[in-house]
PDB file of C-alpha atoms in Angstrom:
ATOM      1  CA  MET A 177     -17.535   7.016 -27.488  1.00 68.00           C
ATOM      2  CA  ALA A 178     -19.304   5.118 -24.732  1.00 90.00           C
ATOM      3  CA  PHE A 179     -17.403   2.514 -22.770  1.00 96.00           C
ATOM      4  CA  VAL A 180     -18.266  -1.080 -23.650  1.00 97.00           C
ATOM      5  CA  LEU A 181     -16.948  -3.973 -21.562  1.00 98.00           C
ATOM      6  CA  ASP A 182     -14.968  -6.473 -23.627  1.00 98.00           C
ATOM      7  CA  PRO A 183     -17.212  -9.512 -24.176  1.00 98.00           C
ATOM      8  CA  ARG A 184     -14.460 -11.922 -23.074  1.00 98.00           C
ATOM      9  CA  LEU A 185     -14.041 -10.111 -19.758  1.00 98.00           C
ATOM     10  CA  GLU A 186     -17.808 -10.071 -19.372  1.00 98.00           C
ATOM     11  CA  ALA A 187     -18.060 -13.813 -20.047  1.00 98.00           C
ATOM     12  CA  ASP A 188     -15.306 -14.697 -17.549  1.00 97.00           C
ATOM     13  CA  THR A 189     -16.578 -12.606 -14.640  1.00 98.00           C
ATOM     14  CA  HIS A 190     -19.549 -11.664 -12.473  1.00 98.00           C
ATOM     15  CA  PRO A 191     -20.388  -7.999 -11.806  1.00 98.00           C
ATOM     16  CA  VAL A 192     -19.775  -6.802  -8.237  1.00 98.00           C
ATOM     17  CA  MET A 193     -20.081  -3.016  -8.135  1.00 98.00           C
ATOM     18  CA  GLU A 194     -19.180   0.226  -9.870  1.00 97.00           C
ATOM     19  CA  LEU A 195     -16.342   2.157  -8.246  1.00 97.00           C
ATOM     20  CA  GLY A 196     -15.537   5.773  -9.088  1.00 97.00           C
ATOM     21  CA  LEU A 197     -13.440   4.869 -12.113  1.00 98.00           C
ATOM     22  CA  SER A 198     -13.627   1.114 -12.562  1.00 98.00           C
ATOM     23  CA  SER A 199     -16.118  -1.688 -12.757  1.00 98.00           C
ATOM     24  CA  LEU A 200     -15.267  -4.278 -10.125  1.00 98.00           C
ATOM     25  CA  ARG A 201     -15.914  -7.839 -11.259  1.00 98.00           C
ATOM     26  CA  LEU A 202     -15.303 -11.297  -9.764  1.00 98.00           C
ATOM     27  CA  MET A 203     -13.504 -13.872 -11.898  1.00 98.00           C
ATOM     28  CA  ASN A 204     -15.613 -16.961 -12.397  1.00 98.00           C
ATOM     29  CA  ASP A 205     -12.982 -19.346 -11.048  1.00 98.00           C
ATOM     30  CA  ALA A 206     -13.670 -20.836  -7.645  1.00 98.00           C
ATOM     31  CA  ARG A 207      -9.997 -21.767  -7.225  1.00 97.00           C
ATOM     32  CA  TYR A 208      -9.059 -18.251  -6.034  1.00 98.00           C
ATOM     33  CA  PRO A 209     -10.503 -15.070  -4.506  1.00 98.00           C
ATOM     34  CA  TRP A 210      -9.910 -13.179  -7.762  1.00 98.00           C
ATOM     35  CA  PHE A 211     -11.218  -9.773  -8.763  1.00 98.00           C
ATOM     36  CA  ILE A 212     -10.596  -7.506 -11.717  1.00 98.00           C
ATOM     37  CA  LEU A 213     -10.862  -3.735 -12.033  1.00 98.00           C
ATOM     38  CA  ILE A 214     -11.801  -2.365 -15.454  1.00 98.00           C
ATOM     39  CA  PRO A 215     -11.606   1.420 -15.835  1.00 98.00           C
ATOM     40  CA  ARG A 216     -14.726   2.576 -17.652  1.00 98.00           C
ATOM     41  CA  VAL A 217     -12.838   4.596 -20.255  1.00 98.00           C
ATOM     42  CA  ASP A 218     -13.194   3.748 -23.908  1.00 97.00           C
ATOM     43  CA  GLY A 219     -10.168   2.563 -25.888  1.00 96.00           C
ATOM     44  CA  VAL A 220      -7.699   2.286 -23.005  1.00 98.00           C
ATOM     45  CA  VAL A 221      -5.087  -0.488 -23.232  1.00 98.00           C
ATOM     46  CA  GLU A 222      -2.187   0.683 -21.044  1.00 98.00           C
ATOM     47  CA  ILE A 223      -2.316   2.362 -17.640  1.00 98.00           C
ATOM     48  CA  LEU A 224      -0.497   5.260 -19.306  1.00 98.00           C
ATOM     49  CA  ASP A 225      -3.415   5.722 -21.708  1.00 98.00           C
ATOM     50  CA  LEU A 226      -5.505   6.978 -18.786  1.00 98.00           C
ATOM     51  CA  SER A 227      -5.397  10.662 -17.860  1.00 98.00           C
ATOM     52  CA  GLU A 228      -3.100  11.538 -14.952  1.00 96.00           C
ATOM     53  CA  LEU A 229      -6.157  11.916 -12.736  1.00 97.00           C
ATOM     54  CA  ASP A 230      -7.571   8.549 -13.751  1.00 98.00           C
ATOM     55  CA  GLN A 231      -4.209   6.871 -13.194  1.00 98.00           C
ATOM     56  CA  ALA A 232      -4.284   8.169  -9.629  1.00 97.00           C
ATOM     57  CA  ARG A 233      -7.883   6.999  -9.215  1.00 98.00           C
ATOM     58  CA  LEU A 234      -6.979   3.535 -10.505  1.00 98.00           C
ATOM     59  CA  TRP A 235      -4.090   3.316  -8.040  1.00 97.00           C
ATOM     60  CA  GLY A 236      -6.505   4.258  -5.253  1.00 97.00           C
ATOM     61  CA  GLU A 237      -8.955   1.569  -6.308  1.00 98.00           C
ATOM     62  CA  ILE A 238      -6.194  -1.051  -6.514  1.00 98.00           C
ATOM     63  CA  ARG A 239      -5.148  -0.181  -2.972  1.00 98.00           C
ATOM     64  CA  GLN A 240      -8.727  -0.277  -1.646  1.00 98.00           C
ATOM     65  CA  LEU A 241      -9.314  -3.661  -3.226  1.00 98.00           C
ATOM     66  CA  ALA A 242      -5.982  -4.908  -1.854  1.00 98.00           C
ATOM     67  CA  ARG A 243      -7.038  -3.825   1.639  1.00 98.00           C
ATOM     68  CA  PHE A 244     -10.280  -5.718   1.240  1.00 98.00           C
ATOM     69  CA  LEU A 245      -8.537  -8.897   0.069  1.00 98.00           C
ATOM     70  CA  ARG A 246      -5.939  -8.717   2.810  1.00 97.00           C
ATOM     71  CA  GLY A 247      -8.708  -8.569   5.392  1.00 97.00           C
ATOM     72  CA  ALA A 248     -10.833 -11.234   3.733  1.00 97.00           C
ATOM     73  CA  VAL A 249      -8.023 -13.766   3.304  1.00 97.00           C
ATOM     74  CA  PRO A 250      -5.645 -13.328   6.258  1.00 95.00           C
ATOM     75  CA  GLY A 251      -2.097 -14.420   5.539  1.00 93.00           C
ATOM     76  CA  ALA A 252      -2.604 -14.544   1.781  1.00 97.00           C
ATOM     77  CA  LYS A 253      -0.045 -13.300  -0.724  1.00 98.00           C
ATOM     78  CA  LEU A 254      -1.652 -10.724  -2.974  1.00 98.00           C
ATOM     79  CA  ASN A 255      -0.998 -10.859  -6.697  1.00 98.00           C
ATOM     80  CA  VAL A 256      -1.571  -7.639  -8.651  1.00 98.00           C
ATOM     81  CA  ALA A 257      -1.167  -7.594 -12.418  1.00 98.00           C
ATOM     82  CA  ALA A 258      -2.047  -5.689 -15.564  1.00 98.00           C
ATOM     83  CA  LEU A 259      -1.164  -7.997 -18.449  1.00 98.00           C
ATOM     84  CA  GLY A 260      -3.662  -7.745 -21.306  1.00 98.00           C
ATOM     85  CA  ASN A 261      -1.874 -10.046 -23.727  1.00 97.00           C
ATOM     86  CA  VAL A 262      -5.136 -11.820 -24.581  1.00 96.00           C
ATOM     87  CA  VAL A 263      -7.758  -9.141 -23.880  1.00 97.00           C
ATOM     88  CA  PRO A 264      -6.219  -5.726 -24.541  1.00 97.00           C
ATOM     89  CA  GLN A 265      -8.932  -3.669 -22.804  1.00 98.00           C
ATOM     90  CA  LEU A 266      -7.186  -2.381 -19.661  1.00 98.00           C
ATOM     91  CA  HIS A 267      -7.999  -4.532 -16.659  1.00 98.00           C
ATOM     92  CA  VAL A 268      -6.115  -5.118 -13.428  1.00 98.00           C
ATOM     93  CA  HIS A 269      -6.143  -8.494 -11.690  1.00 98.00           C
ATOM     94  CA  LEU A 270      -6.098  -8.606  -7.911  1.00 98.00           C
ATOM     95  CA  LEU A 271      -6.177 -11.976  -6.249  1.00 98.00           C
ATOM     96  CA  ALA A 272      -5.294 -13.698  -3.001  1.00 98.00           C
ATOM     97  CA  ARG A 273      -2.871 -16.613  -3.144  1.00 98.00           C
ATOM     98  CA  THR A 274      -2.062 -19.239  -0.558  1.00 97.00           C
ATOM     99  CA  PRO A 275       0.416 -22.143  -0.601  1.00 97.00           C
ATOM    100  CA  GLU A 276      -2.585 -24.496  -0.690  1.00 96.00           C
ATOM    101  CA  ASP A 277      -4.007 -23.167  -3.953  1.00 97.00           C
ATOM    102  CA  ASP A 278      -3.907 -25.122  -7.196  1.00 95.00           C
ATOM    103  CA  ALA A 279      -1.273 -23.085  -9.029  1.00 96.00           C
ATOM    104  CA  TRP A 280       1.025 -22.101  -6.135  1.00 97.00           C
ATOM    105  CA  PRO A 281       3.670 -20.745  -6.514  1.00 96.00           C
ATOM    106  CA  ARG A 282       3.109 -20.217 -10.228  1.00 95.00           C
ATOM    107  CA  PRO A 283       1.010 -17.345 -11.574  1.00 96.00           C
ATOM    108  CA  VAL A 284      -2.619 -18.367 -12.075  1.00 96.00           C
ATOM    109  CA  TRP A 285      -3.023 -17.493 -15.733  1.00 94.00           C
ATOM    110  CA  GLY A 286      -3.349 -20.416 -18.089  1.00 87.00           C
ATOM    111  CA  VAL A 287      -2.424 -23.061 -15.521  1.00 89.00           C
ATOM    112  CA  HIS A 288      -5.771 -24.786 -14.965  1.00 92.00           C
ATOM    113  CA  PRO A 289      -9.183 -24.484 -16.568  1.00 94.00           C
ATOM    114  CA  PRO A 290     -11.434 -22.384 -14.313  1.00 96.00           C
ATOM    115  CA  ILE A 291     -13.861 -24.052 -11.927  1.00 97.00           C
ATOM    116  CA  PRO A 292     -17.108 -22.044 -12.168  1.00 98.00           C
ATOM    117  CA  ARG A 293     -18.305 -20.583  -8.868  1.00 98.00           C
ATOM    118  CA  THR A 294     -21.632 -21.584  -7.356  1.00 98.00           C
ATOM    119  CA  GLN A 295     -24.201 -18.819  -7.000  1.00 98.00           C
ATOM    120  CA  GLY A 296     -23.579 -18.936  -3.256  1.00 98.00           C
ATOM    121  CA  GLU A 297     -19.867 -18.275  -3.753  1.00 98.00           C
ATOM    122  CA  VAL A 298     -20.575 -15.404  -6.116  1.00 98.00           C
ATOM    123  CA  ASP A 299     -23.017 -13.866  -3.632  1.00 98.00           C
ATOM    124  CA  HIS A 300     -20.585 -14.330  -0.754  1.00 98.00           C
ATOM    125  CA  TRP A 301     -17.663 -12.556  -2.422  1.00 98.00           C
ATOM    126  CA  ALA A 302     -19.768  -9.873  -4.049  1.00 98.00           C
ATOM    127  CA  SER A 303     -21.503  -8.953  -0.800  1.00 98.00           C
ATOM    128  CA  GLN A 304     -18.252  -8.988   1.192  1.00 98.00           C
ATOM    129  CA  ALA A 305     -16.543  -6.730  -1.337  1.00 98.00           C
ATOM    130  CA  ARG A 306     -19.515  -4.367  -1.488  1.00 98.00           C
ATOM    131  CA  SER A 307     -19.665  -4.090   2.311  1.00 97.00           C
ATOM    132  CA  PHE A 308     -16.009  -3.182   2.481  1.00 97.00           C
ATOM    133  CA  LEU A 309     -15.827  -0.860  -0.480  1.00 97.00           C
ATOM    134  CA  GLN A 310     -19.146   0.932  -0.258  1.00 92.00           C
ATOM    135  CA  GLY A 311     -18.761   4.431   0.996  1.00 70.00           C
ATOM    136  CA  LEU A 312     -15.016   4.570   0.379  1.00 69.00           C
ATOM    137  CA  SER A 313     -14.111   7.493  -1.774  1.00 53.00           C
ATOM    138  CA  SER A 314     -12.025   6.915  -4.853  1.00 48.00           C
TER     139      SER A 314
ATOM    140  CA  MET B 159      17.122  -2.335   9.963  1.00 68.00           C
ATOM    141  CA  ALA B 160      19.030  -1.763   6.755  1.00 90.00           C
ATOM    142  CA  PHE B 161      17.535  -2.898   3.484  1.00 96.00           C
ATOM    143  CA  VAL B 162      19.122  -6.021   2.005  1.00 97.00           C
ATOM    144  CA  LEU B 163      18.252  -7.166  -1.502  1.00 98.00           C
ATOM    145  CA  ASP B 164      16.946 -10.725  -1.582  1.00 98.00           C
ATOM    146  CA  PRO B 165      19.790 -12.941  -2.887  1.00 98.00           C
ATOM    147  CA  ARG B 166      17.480 -14.631  -5.434  1.00 98.00           C
ATOM    148  CA  LEU B 167      16.491 -11.270  -6.929  1.00 98.00           C
ATOM    149  CA  GLU B 168      20.139 -10.278  -6.939  1.00 98.00           C
ATOM    150  CA  ALA B 169      21.160 -13.482  -8.723  1.00 98.00           C
ATOM    151  CA  ASP B 170      18.467 -13.138 -11.400  1.00 97.00           C
ATOM    152  CA  THR B 171      19.100  -9.502 -12.291  1.00 98.00           C
ATOM    153  CA  HIS B 172      21.680  -6.852 -13.186  1.00 98.00           C
ATOM    154  CA  PRO B 173      21.745  -3.499 -11.381  1.00 98.00           C
ATOM    155  CA  VAL B 174      20.670  -0.492 -13.471  1.00 98.00           C
ATOM    156  CA  MET B 175      20.210   2.506 -11.171  1.00 98.00           C
ATOM    157  CA  GLU B 176      18.826   3.721  -7.878  1.00 97.00           C
ATOM    158  CA  LEU B 177      15.550   5.644  -8.142  1.00 97.00           C
ATOM    159  CA  GLY B 178      14.129   7.708  -5.297  1.00 97.00           C
ATOM    160  CA  LEU B 179      12.443   4.742  -3.642  1.00 98.00           C
ATOM    161  CA  SER B 180      13.397   1.644  -5.604  1.00 98.00           C
ATOM    162  CA  SER B 181      16.396  -0.116  -7.020  1.00 98.00           C
ATOM    163  CA  LEU B 182      15.889  -0.612 -10.741  1.00 98.00           C
ATOM    164  CA  ARG B 183      17.294  -3.900 -12.025  1.00 98.00           C
ATOM    165  CA  LEU B 184      17.267  -5.716 -15.370  1.00 98.00           C
ATOM    166  CA  MET B 185      16.158  -9.351 -15.429  1.00 98.00           C
ATOM    167  CA  ASN B 186      18.850 -11.597 -16.820  1.00 98.00           C
ATOM    168  CA  ASP B 187      16.646 -13.086 -19.526  1.00 98.00           C
ATOM    169  CA  ALA B 188      17.395 -11.979 -23.067  1.00 98.00           C
ATOM    170  CA  ARG B 189      13.947 -13.118 -24.219  1.00 97.00           C
ATOM    171  CA  TYR B 190      12.259  -9.908 -23.034  1.00 98.00           C
ATOM    172  CA  PRO B 191      12.954  -6.253 -22.159  1.00 98.00           C
ATOM    173  CA  TRP B 192      12.222  -6.952 -18.487  1.00 98.00           C
ATOM    174  CA  PHE B 193      12.907  -4.738 -15.488  1.00 98.00           C
ATOM    175  CA  ILE B 194      12.056  -4.961 -11.825  1.00 98.00           C
ATOM    176  CA  LEU B 195      11.604  -2.256  -9.214  1.00 98.00           C
ATOM    177  CA  ILE B 196      12.491  -3.150  -5.627  1.00 98.00           C
ATOM    178  CA  PRO B 197      11.589  -0.544  -3.001  1.00 98.00           C
ATOM    179  CA  ARG B 198      14.542  -0.184  -0.644  1.00 98.00           C
ATOM    180  CA  VAL B 199      12.479  -0.641   2.510  1.00 98.00           C
ATOM    181  CA  ASP B 200      13.257  -3.484   4.852  1.00 96.00           C
ATOM    182  CA  GLY B 201      10.652  -6.194   5.476  1.00 96.00           C
ATOM    183  CA  VAL B 202       8.100  -5.101   2.879  1.00 98.00           C
ATOM    184  CA  VAL B 203       6.089  -7.843   1.154  1.00 98.00           C
ATOM    185  CA  GLU B 204       2.881  -6.175  -0.022  1.00 98.00           C
ATOM    186  CA  ILE B 205       2.446  -2.762  -1.635  1.00 98.00           C
ATOM    187  CA  LEU B 206       0.205  -1.945   1.340  1.00 98.00           C
ATOM    188  CA  ASP B 207       3.149  -2.526   3.707  1.00 98.00           C
ATOM    189  CA  LEU B 208       4.742   0.652   2.356  1.00 98.00           C
ATOM    190  CA  SER B 209       3.850   4.009   3.902  1.00 98.00           C
ATOM    191  CA  GLU B 210       1.229   6.034   2.016  1.00 96.00           C
ATOM    192  CA  LEU B 211       4.000   8.278   0.734  1.00 97.00           C
ATOM    193  CA  ASP B 212       6.118   5.375  -0.478  1.00 98.00           C
ATOM    194  CA  GLN B 213       3.095   3.791  -2.173  1.00 98.00           C
ATOM    195  CA  ALA B 214       2.678   7.000  -4.149  1.00 97.00           C
ATOM    196  CA  ARG B 215       6.401   7.064  -4.957  1.00 98.00           C
ATOM    197  CA  LEU B 216       6.276   3.467  -6.161  1.00 98.00           C
ATOM    198  CA  TRP B 217       3.321   4.277  -8.416  1.00 97.00           C
ATOM    199  CA  GLY B 218       5.324   7.180  -9.830  1.00 97.00           C
ATOM    200  CA  GLU B 219       8.317   4.960 -10.527  1.00 98.00           C
ATOM    201  CA  ILE B 220       6.129   2.306 -12.169  1.00 98.00           C
ATOM    202  CA  ARG B 221       4.703   4.973 -14.468  1.00 98.00           C
ATOM    203  CA  GLN B 222       8.134   6.411 -15.323  1.00 98.00           C
ATOM    204  CA  LEU B 223       9.468   2.981 -16.148  1.00 98.00           C
ATOM    205  CA  ALA B 224       6.368   2.228 -18.220  1.00 98.00           C
ATOM    206  CA  ARG B 225       6.949   5.432 -20.198  1.00 98.00           C
ATOM    207  CA  PHE B 226      10.517   4.373 -20.846  1.00 98.00           C
ATOM    208  CA  LEU B 227       9.512   0.884 -22.026  1.00 98.00           C
ATOM    209  CA  ARG B 228       6.735   2.235 -24.229  1.00 97.00           C
ATOM    210  CA  GLY B 229       9.237   4.462 -25.954  1.00 97.00           C
ATOM    211  CA  ALA B 230      11.957   1.825 -26.170  1.00 97.00           C
ATOM    212  CA  VAL B 231       9.730  -0.901 -27.627  1.00 97.00           C
ATOM    213  CA  PRO B 232       7.111   0.808 -29.805  1.00 95.00           C
ATOM    214  CA  GLY B 233       3.905  -1.152 -30.168  1.00 93.00           C
ATOM    215  CA  ALA B 234       4.686  -3.495 -27.278  1.00 97.00           C
ATOM    216  CA  LYS B 235       2.114  -4.594 -24.730  1.00 98.00           C
ATOM    217  CA  LEU B 236       3.336  -3.724 -21.257  1.00 98.00           C
ATOM    218  CA  ASN B 237       2.976  -6.263 -18.467  1.00 98.00           C
ATOM    219  CA  VAL B 238       3.047  -4.920 -14.912  1.00 98.00           C
ATOM    220  CA  ALA B 239       2.889  -7.302 -11.973  1.00 98.00           C
ATOM    221  CA  ALA B 240       3.608  -7.625  -8.276  1.00 98.00           C
ATOM    222  CA  LEU B 241       3.397 -11.348  -7.523  1.00 98.00           C
ATOM    223  CA  GLY B 242       5.971 -12.452  -4.953  1.00 98.00           C
ATOM    224  CA  ASN B 243       4.849 -16.052  -4.613  1.00 97.00           C
ATOM    225  CA  VAL B 244       8.433 -17.295  -4.819  1.00 96.00           C
ATOM    226  CA  VAL B 245      10.431 -14.312  -3.532  1.00 97.00           C
ATOM    227  CA  PRO B 246       8.302 -12.435  -1.001  1.00 97.00           C
ATOM    228  CA  GLN B 247      10.440  -9.268  -0.901  1.00 98.00           C
ATOM    229  CA  LEU B 248       8.275  -6.681  -2.664  1.00 98.00           C
ATOM    230  CA  HIS B 249       9.271  -6.284  -6.300  1.00 98.00           C
ATOM    231  CA  VAL B 250       7.330  -5.093  -9.319  1.00 98.00           C
ATOM    232  CA  HIS B 251       7.895  -6.567 -12.757  1.00 98.00           C
ATOM    233  CA  LEU B 252       7.616  -4.322 -15.789  1.00 98.00           C
ATOM    234  CA  LEU B 253       8.234  -5.830 -19.176  1.00 98.00           C
ATOM    235  CA  ALA B 254       7.468  -5.292 -22.826  1.00 98.00           C
ATOM    236  CA  ARG B 255       5.696  -8.061 -24.689  1.00 98.00           C
ATOM    237  CA  THR B 256       5.223  -8.620 -28.397  1.00 97.00           C
ATOM    238  CA  PRO B 257       3.369 -11.312 -30.348  1.00 97.00           C
ATOM    239  CA  GLU B 258       6.768 -12.582 -31.532  1.00 96.00           C
ATOM    240  CA  ASP B 259       8.129 -13.315 -28.058  1.00 97.00           C
ATOM    241  CA  ASP B 260       8.631 -16.837 -26.760  1.00 95.00           C
ATOM    242  CA  ALA B 261       5.781 -16.941 -24.242  1.00 96.00           C
ATOM    243  CA  TRP B 262       3.142 -14.845 -26.037  1.00 97.00           C
ATOM    244  CA  PRO B 263       0.309 -14.549 -25.094  1.00 96.00           C
ATOM    245  CA  ARG B 264       1.024 -16.355 -21.826  1.00 95.00           C
ATOM    246  CA  PRO B 265       2.595 -14.602 -18.851  1.00 96.00           C
ATOM    247  CA  VAL B 266       6.381 -14.977 -18.841  1.00 96.00           C
ATOM    248  CA  TRP B 267       6.881 -16.504 -15.400  1.00 94.00           C
ATOM    249  CA  GLY B 268       7.912 -20.135 -15.368  1.00 87.00           C
ATOM    250  CA  VAL B 269       7.346 -20.726 -19.077  1.00 89.00           C
ATOM    251  CA  HIS B 270      10.906 -21.043 -20.348  1.00 92.00           C
ATOM    252  CA  PRO B 271      14.314 -21.148 -18.667  1.00 94.00           C
ATOM    253  CA  PRO B 272      15.948 -17.723 -18.972  1.00 96.00           C
ATOM    254  CA  ILE B 273      18.500 -17.037 -21.703  1.00 97.00           C
ATOM    255  CA  PRO B 274      21.304 -15.027 -20.047  1.00 98.00           C
ATOM    256  CA  ARG B 275      21.958 -11.651 -21.646  1.00 98.00           C
ATOM    257  CA  THR B 276      25.307 -10.822 -23.194  1.00 98.00           C
ATOM    258  CA  GLN B 277      27.248  -7.993 -21.556  1.00 98.00           C
ATOM    259  CA  GLY B 278      26.416  -5.886 -24.609  1.00 98.00           C
ATOM    260  CA  GLU B 279      22.701  -6.403 -24.088  1.00 98.00           C
ATOM    261  CA  VAL B 280      22.983  -5.548 -20.400  1.00 98.00           C
ATOM    262  CA  ASP B 281      24.898  -2.372 -21.205  1.00 98.00           C
ATOM    263  CA  HIS B 282      22.418  -1.396 -23.926  1.00 98.00           C
ATOM    264  CA  TRP B 283      19.332  -1.668 -21.725  1.00 98.00           C
ATOM    265  CA  ALA B 284      20.955  -0.219 -18.647  1.00 98.00           C
ATOM    266  CA  SER B 285      22.272   2.833 -20.478  1.00 98.00           C
ATOM    267  CA  GLN B 286      18.968   3.410 -22.295  1.00 98.00           C
ATOM    268  CA  ALA B 287      17.030   3.212 -19.040  1.00 98.00           C
ATOM    269  CA  ARG B 288      19.477   5.484 -17.247  1.00 98.00           C
ATOM    270  CA  SER B 289      19.321   8.097 -20.027  1.00 97.00           C
ATOM    271  CA  PHE B 290      15.543   8.183 -19.858  1.00 97.00           C
ATOM    272  CA  LEU B 291      15.105   8.072 -16.111  1.00 97.00           C
ATOM    273  CA  GLN B 292      17.999  10.208 -14.943  1.00 92.00           C
ATOM    274  CA  GLY B 293      16.869  13.568 -13.761  1.00 69.00           C
ATOM    275  CA  LEU B 294      13.208  12.587 -13.480  1.00 69.00           C
ATOM    276  CA  SER B 295      11.865  13.305 -10.031  1.00 53.00           C
ATOM    277  CA  SER B 296      10.136  10.580  -8.147  1.00 48.00           C
TER     278      SER B 296
END
C-alpha cells in the first residue's frame, strides 16, 4: 500500500525535502527550530516496525539532522523524541532548545499553542536544512 | 576521566544492569514501565558527542530495550526520547504508554509527581529486563 502522510502531521508542518527514507518537515511553530522525520513506509508506528535496514537508515537521518541543528543553533540542547501518543504514524521530533525558549526546561509538547511561522521563517529554515542535507547519503 | 553517574539520575532511578555501552536503570515512578539508558562515557551530552561506534552501540541498546518493553507490555505505545534539558548527562528514556496511564496522551515529563515503586515492583521489572537482555550482544 502506498505511503500516505497523516493529515494531522501534514497540517502541523511545512515540507522541507525528501531524504532517502524519510520526509523531512518543519513544525509550524516559530517558538523553536523544530523538524520531524517521517519514514515513508506505510503502517509503521514503532521504530521496531521498520525493517532492520530502514531502522539503520532512520538512525542515519536522525544523526544528519542533529548535525545540521547543532551547526545552525550553536550551544543549543537537542531534543530527540519518538512519542506518537496522539498521531501514531511513526515520526521523530528533532528540535533545538535554549534556556531562553518558552517551554525551557520542560518538553515542548502541549505546553503552549504554536505560533505559526512567517513565510520568511519557513523559507529560511527549509533552505538552510536543504543546503546542509543535500548530497549527504542516507 | 572516569564516568560518574549524575547524582540526579542516580536519585531518580534504580540500577538494573550494565549493557555493553550503557547503564540500564529503572525510573522510580510506579506510574509507567520506564527505563533509561546512560552511556558510560564521561562528559557526553548529545548523541553526536559519542564516537561513531558508540552511537551505533547506543542505537542497538535502544532497540533491544524497545523489544523488551514491547514484549512486556503488549499493545503499549513506546516513547523514546533524549531530552536532557534538566540533567545534561546523556540519557535516553524508553517507556511504555497506554491510554489508561496518568499522563496519556501527553508526554510524561513534569506532568505528575512520581509515585515511588515498591521493592517488589523494582525487583519485578529489573528481573524481567535482565532475563530478556542478558546474553544479547550489543
